[in-house]
mmCIF file of C-alpha atoms in Angstrom:
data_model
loop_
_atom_site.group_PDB
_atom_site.id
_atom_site.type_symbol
_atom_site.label_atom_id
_atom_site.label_comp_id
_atom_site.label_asym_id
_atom_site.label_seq_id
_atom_site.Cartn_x
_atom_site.Cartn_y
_atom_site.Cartn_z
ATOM 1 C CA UNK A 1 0.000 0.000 0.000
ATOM 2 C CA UNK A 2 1.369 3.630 -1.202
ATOM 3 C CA UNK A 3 2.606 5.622 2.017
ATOM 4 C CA UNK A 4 0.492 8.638 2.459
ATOM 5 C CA UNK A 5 2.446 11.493 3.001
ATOM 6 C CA UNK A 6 0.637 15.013 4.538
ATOM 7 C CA UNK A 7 2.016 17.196 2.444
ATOM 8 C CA UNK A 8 1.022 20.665 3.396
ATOM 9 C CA UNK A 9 -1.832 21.819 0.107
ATOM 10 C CA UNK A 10 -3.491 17.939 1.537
ATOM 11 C CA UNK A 11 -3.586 18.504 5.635
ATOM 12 C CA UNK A 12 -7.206 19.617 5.562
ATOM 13 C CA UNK A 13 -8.449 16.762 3.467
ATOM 14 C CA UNK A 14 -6.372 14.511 5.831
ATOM 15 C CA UNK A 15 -7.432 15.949 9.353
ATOM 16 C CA UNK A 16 -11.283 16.446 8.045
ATOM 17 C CA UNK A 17 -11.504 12.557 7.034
ATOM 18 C CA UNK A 18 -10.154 11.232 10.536
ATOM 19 C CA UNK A 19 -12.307 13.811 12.522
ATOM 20 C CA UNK A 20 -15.177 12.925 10.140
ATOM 21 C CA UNK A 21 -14.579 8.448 10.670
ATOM 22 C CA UNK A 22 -14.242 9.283 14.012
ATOM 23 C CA UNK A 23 -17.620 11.044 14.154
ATOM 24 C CA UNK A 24 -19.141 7.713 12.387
ATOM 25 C CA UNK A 25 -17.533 5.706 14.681
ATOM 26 C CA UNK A 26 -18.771 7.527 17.830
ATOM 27 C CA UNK A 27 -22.172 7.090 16.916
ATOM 28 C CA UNK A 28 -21.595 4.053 15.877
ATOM 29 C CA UNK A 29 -19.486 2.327 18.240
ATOM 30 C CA UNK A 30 -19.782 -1.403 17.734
ATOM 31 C CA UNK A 31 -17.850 -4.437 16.575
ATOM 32 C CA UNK A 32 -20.353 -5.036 13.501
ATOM 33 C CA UNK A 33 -20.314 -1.456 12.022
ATOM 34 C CA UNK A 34 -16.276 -1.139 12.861
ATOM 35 C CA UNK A 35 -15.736 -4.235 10.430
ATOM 36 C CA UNK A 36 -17.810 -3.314 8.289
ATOM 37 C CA UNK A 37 -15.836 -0.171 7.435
ATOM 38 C CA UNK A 38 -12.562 -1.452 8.348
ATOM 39 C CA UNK A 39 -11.209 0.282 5.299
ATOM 40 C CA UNK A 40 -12.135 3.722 6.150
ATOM 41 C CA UNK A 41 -10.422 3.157 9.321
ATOM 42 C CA UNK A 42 -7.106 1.620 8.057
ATOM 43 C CA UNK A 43 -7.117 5.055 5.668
ATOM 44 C CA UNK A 44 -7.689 6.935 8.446
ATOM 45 C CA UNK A 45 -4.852 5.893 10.680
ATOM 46 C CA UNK A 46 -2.621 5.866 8.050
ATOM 47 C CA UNK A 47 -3.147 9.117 7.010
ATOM 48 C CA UNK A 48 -2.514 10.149 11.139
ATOM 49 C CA UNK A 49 0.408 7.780 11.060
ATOM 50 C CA UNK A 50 1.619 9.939 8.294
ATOM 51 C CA UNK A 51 0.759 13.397 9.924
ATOM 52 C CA UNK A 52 2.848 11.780 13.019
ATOM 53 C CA UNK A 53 5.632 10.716 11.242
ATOM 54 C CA UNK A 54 6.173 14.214 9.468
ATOM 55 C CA UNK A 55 5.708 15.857 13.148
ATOM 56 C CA UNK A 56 7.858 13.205 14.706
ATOM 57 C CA UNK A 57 10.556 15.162 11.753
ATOM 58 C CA UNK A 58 9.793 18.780 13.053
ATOM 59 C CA UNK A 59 9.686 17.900 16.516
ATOM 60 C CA UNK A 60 13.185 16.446 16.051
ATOM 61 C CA UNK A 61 14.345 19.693 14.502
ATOM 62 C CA UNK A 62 14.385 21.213 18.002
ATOM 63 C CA UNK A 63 14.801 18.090 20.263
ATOM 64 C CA UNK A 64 17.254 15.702 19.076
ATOM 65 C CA UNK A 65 15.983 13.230 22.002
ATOM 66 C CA UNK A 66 13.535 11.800 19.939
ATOM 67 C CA UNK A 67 15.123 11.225 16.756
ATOM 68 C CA UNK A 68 14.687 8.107 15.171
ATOM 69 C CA UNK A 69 11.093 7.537 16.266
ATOM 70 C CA UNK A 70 8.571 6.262 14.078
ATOM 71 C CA UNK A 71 5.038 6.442 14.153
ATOM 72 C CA UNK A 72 4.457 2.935 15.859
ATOM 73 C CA UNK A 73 6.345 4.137 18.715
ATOM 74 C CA UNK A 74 4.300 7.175 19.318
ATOM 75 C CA UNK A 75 0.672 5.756 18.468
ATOM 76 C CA UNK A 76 -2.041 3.531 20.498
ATOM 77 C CA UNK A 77 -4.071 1.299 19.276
ATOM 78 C CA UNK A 78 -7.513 1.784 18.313
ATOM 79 C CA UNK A 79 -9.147 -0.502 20.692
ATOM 80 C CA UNK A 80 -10.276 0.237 24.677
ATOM 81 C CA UNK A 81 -9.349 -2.176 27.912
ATOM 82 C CA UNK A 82 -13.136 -1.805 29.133
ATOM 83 C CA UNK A 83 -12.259 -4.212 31.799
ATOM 84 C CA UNK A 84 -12.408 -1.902 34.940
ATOM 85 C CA UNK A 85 -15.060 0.507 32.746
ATOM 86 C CA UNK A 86 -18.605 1.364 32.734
ATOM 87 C CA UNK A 87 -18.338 2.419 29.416
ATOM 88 C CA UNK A 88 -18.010 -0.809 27.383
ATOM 89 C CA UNK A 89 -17.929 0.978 23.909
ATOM 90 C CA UNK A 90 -15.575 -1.204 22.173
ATOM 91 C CA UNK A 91 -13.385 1.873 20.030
ATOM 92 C CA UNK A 92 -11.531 4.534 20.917
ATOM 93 C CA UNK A 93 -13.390 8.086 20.033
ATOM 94 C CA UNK A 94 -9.836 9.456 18.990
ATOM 95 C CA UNK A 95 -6.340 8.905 17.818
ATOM 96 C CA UNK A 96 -3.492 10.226 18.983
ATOM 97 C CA UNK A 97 0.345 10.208 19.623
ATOM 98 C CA UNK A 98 2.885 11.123 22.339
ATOM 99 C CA UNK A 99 6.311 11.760 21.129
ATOM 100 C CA UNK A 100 8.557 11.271 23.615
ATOM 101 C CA UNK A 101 12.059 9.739 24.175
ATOM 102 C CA UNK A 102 12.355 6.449 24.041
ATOM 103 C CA UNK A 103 8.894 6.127 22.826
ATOM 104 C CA UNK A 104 5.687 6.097 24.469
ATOM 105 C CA UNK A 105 6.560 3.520 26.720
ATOM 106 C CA UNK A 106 9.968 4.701 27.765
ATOM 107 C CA UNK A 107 8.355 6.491 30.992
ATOM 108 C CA UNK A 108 9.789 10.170 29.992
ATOM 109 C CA UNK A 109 7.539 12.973 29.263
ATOM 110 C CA UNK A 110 6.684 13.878 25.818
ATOM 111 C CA UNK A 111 4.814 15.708 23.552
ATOM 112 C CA UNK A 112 0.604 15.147 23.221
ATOM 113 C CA UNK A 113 -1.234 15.257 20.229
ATOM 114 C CA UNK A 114 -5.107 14.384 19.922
ATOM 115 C CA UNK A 115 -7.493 14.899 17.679
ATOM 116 C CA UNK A 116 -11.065 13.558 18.575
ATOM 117 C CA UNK A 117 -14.733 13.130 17.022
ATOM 118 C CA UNK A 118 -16.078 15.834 20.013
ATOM 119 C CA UNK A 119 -18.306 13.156 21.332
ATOM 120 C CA UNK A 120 -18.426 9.913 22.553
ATOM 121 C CA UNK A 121 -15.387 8.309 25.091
ATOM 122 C CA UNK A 122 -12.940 10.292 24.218
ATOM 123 C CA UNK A 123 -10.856 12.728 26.883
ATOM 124 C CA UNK A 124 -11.282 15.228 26.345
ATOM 125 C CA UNK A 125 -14.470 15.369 24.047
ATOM 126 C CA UNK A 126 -12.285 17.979 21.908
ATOM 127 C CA UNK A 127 -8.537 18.132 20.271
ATOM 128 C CA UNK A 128 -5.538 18.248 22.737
ATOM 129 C CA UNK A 129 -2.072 19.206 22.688
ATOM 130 C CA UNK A 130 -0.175 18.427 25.844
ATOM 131 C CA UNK A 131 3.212 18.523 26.945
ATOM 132 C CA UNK A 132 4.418 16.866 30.108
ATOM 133 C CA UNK A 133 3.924 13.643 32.605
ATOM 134 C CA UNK A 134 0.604 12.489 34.358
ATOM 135 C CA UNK A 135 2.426 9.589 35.892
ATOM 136 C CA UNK A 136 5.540 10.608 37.060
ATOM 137 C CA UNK A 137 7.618 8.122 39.818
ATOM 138 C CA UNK A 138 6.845 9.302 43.426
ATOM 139 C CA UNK A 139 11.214 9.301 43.398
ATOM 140 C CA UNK A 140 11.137 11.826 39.685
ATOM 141 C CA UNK A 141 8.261 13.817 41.432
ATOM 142 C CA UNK A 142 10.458 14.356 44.413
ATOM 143 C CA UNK A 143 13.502 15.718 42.701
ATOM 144 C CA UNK A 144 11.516 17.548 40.275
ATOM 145 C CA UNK A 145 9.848 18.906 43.493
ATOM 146 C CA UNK A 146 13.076 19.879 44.729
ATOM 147 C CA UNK A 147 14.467 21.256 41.903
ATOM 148 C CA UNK A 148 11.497 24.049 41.876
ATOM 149 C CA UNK A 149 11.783 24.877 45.717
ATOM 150 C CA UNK A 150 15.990 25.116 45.529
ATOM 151 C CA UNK A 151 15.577 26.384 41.424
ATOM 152 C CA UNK A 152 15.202 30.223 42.545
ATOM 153 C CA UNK A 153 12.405 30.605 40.250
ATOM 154 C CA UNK A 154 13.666 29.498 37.329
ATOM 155 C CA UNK A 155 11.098 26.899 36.650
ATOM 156 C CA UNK A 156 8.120 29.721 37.530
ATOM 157 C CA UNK A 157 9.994 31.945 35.144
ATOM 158 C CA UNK A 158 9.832 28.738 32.163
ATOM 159 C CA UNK A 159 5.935 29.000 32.773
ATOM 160 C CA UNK A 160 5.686 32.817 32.691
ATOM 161 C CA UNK A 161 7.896 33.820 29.889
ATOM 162 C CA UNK A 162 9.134 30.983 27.657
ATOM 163 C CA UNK A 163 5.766 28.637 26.715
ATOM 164 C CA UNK A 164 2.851 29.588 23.924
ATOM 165 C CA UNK A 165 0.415 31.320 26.287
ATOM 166 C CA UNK A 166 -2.342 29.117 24.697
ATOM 167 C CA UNK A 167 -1.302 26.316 27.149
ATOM 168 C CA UNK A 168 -2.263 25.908 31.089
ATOM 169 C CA UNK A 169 -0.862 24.064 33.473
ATOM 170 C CA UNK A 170 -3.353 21.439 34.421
ATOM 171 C CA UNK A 171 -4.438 21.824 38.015
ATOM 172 C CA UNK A 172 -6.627 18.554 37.915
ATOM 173 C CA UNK A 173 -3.945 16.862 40.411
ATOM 174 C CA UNK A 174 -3.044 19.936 42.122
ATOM 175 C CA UNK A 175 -3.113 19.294 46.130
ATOM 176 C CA UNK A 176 -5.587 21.295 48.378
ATOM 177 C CA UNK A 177 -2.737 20.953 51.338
ATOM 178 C CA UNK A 178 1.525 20.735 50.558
ATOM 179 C CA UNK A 179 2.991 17.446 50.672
ATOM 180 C CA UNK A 180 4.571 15.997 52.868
ATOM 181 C CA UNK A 181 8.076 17.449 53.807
ATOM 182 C CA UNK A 182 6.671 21.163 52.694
ATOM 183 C CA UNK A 183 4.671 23.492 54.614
ATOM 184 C CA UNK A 184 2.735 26.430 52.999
ATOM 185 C CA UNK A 185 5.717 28.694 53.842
ATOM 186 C CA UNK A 186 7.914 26.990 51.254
ATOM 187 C CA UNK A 187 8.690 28.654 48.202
ATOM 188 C CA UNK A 188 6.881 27.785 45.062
ATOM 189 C CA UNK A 189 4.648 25.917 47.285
ATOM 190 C CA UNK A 190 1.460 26.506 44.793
ATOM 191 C CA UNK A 191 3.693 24.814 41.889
ATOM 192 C CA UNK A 192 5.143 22.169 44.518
ATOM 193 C CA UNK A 193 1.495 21.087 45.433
ATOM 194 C CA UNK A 194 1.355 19.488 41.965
ATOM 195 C CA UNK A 195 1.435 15.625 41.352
ATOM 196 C CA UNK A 196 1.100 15.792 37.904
ATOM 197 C CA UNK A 197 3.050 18.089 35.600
ATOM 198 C CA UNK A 198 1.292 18.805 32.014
ATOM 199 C CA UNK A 199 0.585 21.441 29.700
ATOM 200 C CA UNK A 200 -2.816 21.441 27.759
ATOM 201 C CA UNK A 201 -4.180 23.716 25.063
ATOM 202 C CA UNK A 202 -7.604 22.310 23.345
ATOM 203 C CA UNK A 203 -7.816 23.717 20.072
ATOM 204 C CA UNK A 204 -11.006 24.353 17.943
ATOM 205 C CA UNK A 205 -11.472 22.075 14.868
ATOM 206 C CA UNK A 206 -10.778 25.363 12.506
ATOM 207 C CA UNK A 207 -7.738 25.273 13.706
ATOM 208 C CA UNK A 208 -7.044 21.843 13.349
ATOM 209 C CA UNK A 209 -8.110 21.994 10.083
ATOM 210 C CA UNK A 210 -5.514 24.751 8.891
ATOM 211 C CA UNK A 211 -3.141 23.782 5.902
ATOM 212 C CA UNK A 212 -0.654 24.791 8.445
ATOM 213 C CA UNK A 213 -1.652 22.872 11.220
ATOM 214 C CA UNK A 214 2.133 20.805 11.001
ATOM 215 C CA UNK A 215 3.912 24.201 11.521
ATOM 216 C CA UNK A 216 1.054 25.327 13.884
ATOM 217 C CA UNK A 217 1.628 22.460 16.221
ATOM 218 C CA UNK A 218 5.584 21.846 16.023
ATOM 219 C CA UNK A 219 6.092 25.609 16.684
ATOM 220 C CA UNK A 220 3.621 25.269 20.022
ATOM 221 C CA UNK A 221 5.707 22.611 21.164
ATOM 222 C CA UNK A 222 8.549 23.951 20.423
ATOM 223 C CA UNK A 223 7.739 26.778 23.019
ATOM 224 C CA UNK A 224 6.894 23.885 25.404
ATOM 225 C CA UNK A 225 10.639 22.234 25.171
ATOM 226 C CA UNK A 226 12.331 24.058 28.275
ATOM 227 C CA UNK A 227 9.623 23.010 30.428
ATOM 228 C CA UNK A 228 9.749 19.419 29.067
ATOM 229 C CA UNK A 229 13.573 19.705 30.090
ATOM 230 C CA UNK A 230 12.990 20.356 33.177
ATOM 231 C CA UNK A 231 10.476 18.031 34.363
ATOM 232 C CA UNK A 232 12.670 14.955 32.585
ATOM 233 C CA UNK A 233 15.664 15.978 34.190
ATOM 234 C CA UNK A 234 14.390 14.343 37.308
ATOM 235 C CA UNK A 235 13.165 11.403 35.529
ATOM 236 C CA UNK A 236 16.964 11.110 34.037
ATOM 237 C CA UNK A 237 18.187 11.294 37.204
ATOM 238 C CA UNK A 238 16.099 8.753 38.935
ATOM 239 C CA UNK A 239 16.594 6.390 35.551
ATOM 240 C CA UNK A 240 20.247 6.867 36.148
ATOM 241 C CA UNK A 241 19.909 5.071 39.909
ATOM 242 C CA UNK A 242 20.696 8.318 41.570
ATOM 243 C CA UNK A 243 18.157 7.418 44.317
ATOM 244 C CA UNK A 244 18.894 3.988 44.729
#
């Protein structure tokens, strides 16, 4: 089967025809009608394999850490573990790919990108880009705590001047109280209260849809890569068996 490449005058064609499948599919989201358009789908994902490889390439431009990564290293399969889930819908609303390195399974924090079909199971119901860790080590979480209460404000200053003001830093894990070991008179004890450590801007399909959408995203992330630094300097460090 010919490769599908996203070249730049085809992005819209390519991003509208996996939003749209996914659409289909999260309406109709069961075994029969999935195999019964199993085509659509296999065009689908590889025309996002293709959009991933080619951002995999600009990503690299700026962080040589993931070089070498293909598109089966950053992509998850379409299929949900509805084993410990109320929601038994068999698919996946969305497809997506975290570019990290190592790959996705190397435990180092990465770069997010998500398109969805705005309904059904997917989280969120829209697009995401995200940059950062969800499920950091307790040990990488405690250095990278560390390094922000002895860091003099350099890793406030990262937040504040460096990274695209269209991302957030997701307070979802945030703590109400510090943890343990810091009181509220600690210094950057707002940022220290966090247990998770990620960046998220939810673009609107328009956007997605841009023929720029490959320079649109790379350049966001690109913005994002001091930050990203930062937070896997810990996880280095505790990979490295520093804290044994």
């Amino acid at each position: 089967m010919v490769a599908i490449r996203p070249l730049q005058s085809t992005l819209t064609i390519c991003m509208k025809q996996i939003i749209d499948f996914l659409k289909r599919l999260g309406a109709n989201n069961n075994r029969t009608w999935f195999l019964e358009h199993k085509a659509e789908y296999q065009e689908a994902k590889e025309r996002f394999d293709a959009f991933t490889e080619e951002l995999i390439s600009r990503v690299a431009a700026f962080d040589p850490t993931i070089r070498g990564l293909t598109a089966k290293d950053c992509t998850y399969r379409i299929y949900r573990d509805v084993r410990f889930s109320t929601d038994k819908s068999p698919y996946k609303t969305h497809m997506a790919c975290y570019i990290c390195r190592g790959g996705k399974k190397s435990g180092y924090s990465g770069y997010y990108f998500h398109v969805a079909a705005e309904e059904g199971n997917s989280y969120p119901k829209g697009h995401m880009l995200a940059v950062g860790d969800y499920c950091m080590e307790p040990k990488a979480l405690q250095i990278l705590r560390e390094d922000i209460m002895d860091g003099d404000g350099d890793f406030e200053r990262i937040l504040m001047k460096k990274v695209d003001s269209c991302f957030i830093l997701d307070k979802s894990f945030q703590l109400k109280r510090p943890p343990k070991g810091y009181d509220e008179n600690t210094p950057y004890i707002d940022l220290i209260k966090y247990k998770a450590f990620c960046l998220c801007y939810e673009p609107q399909t328009e956007e997605i849809l841009s023929p720029n959408i490959i320079d649109i995203v790379a350049e966001r992330f690109r913005t994002t890569k001091p930050f990203l630094d930062y937070i896997n300097r810990s996880i280095e460090y505790v990979k490295d068996g520093n804290c044994d």
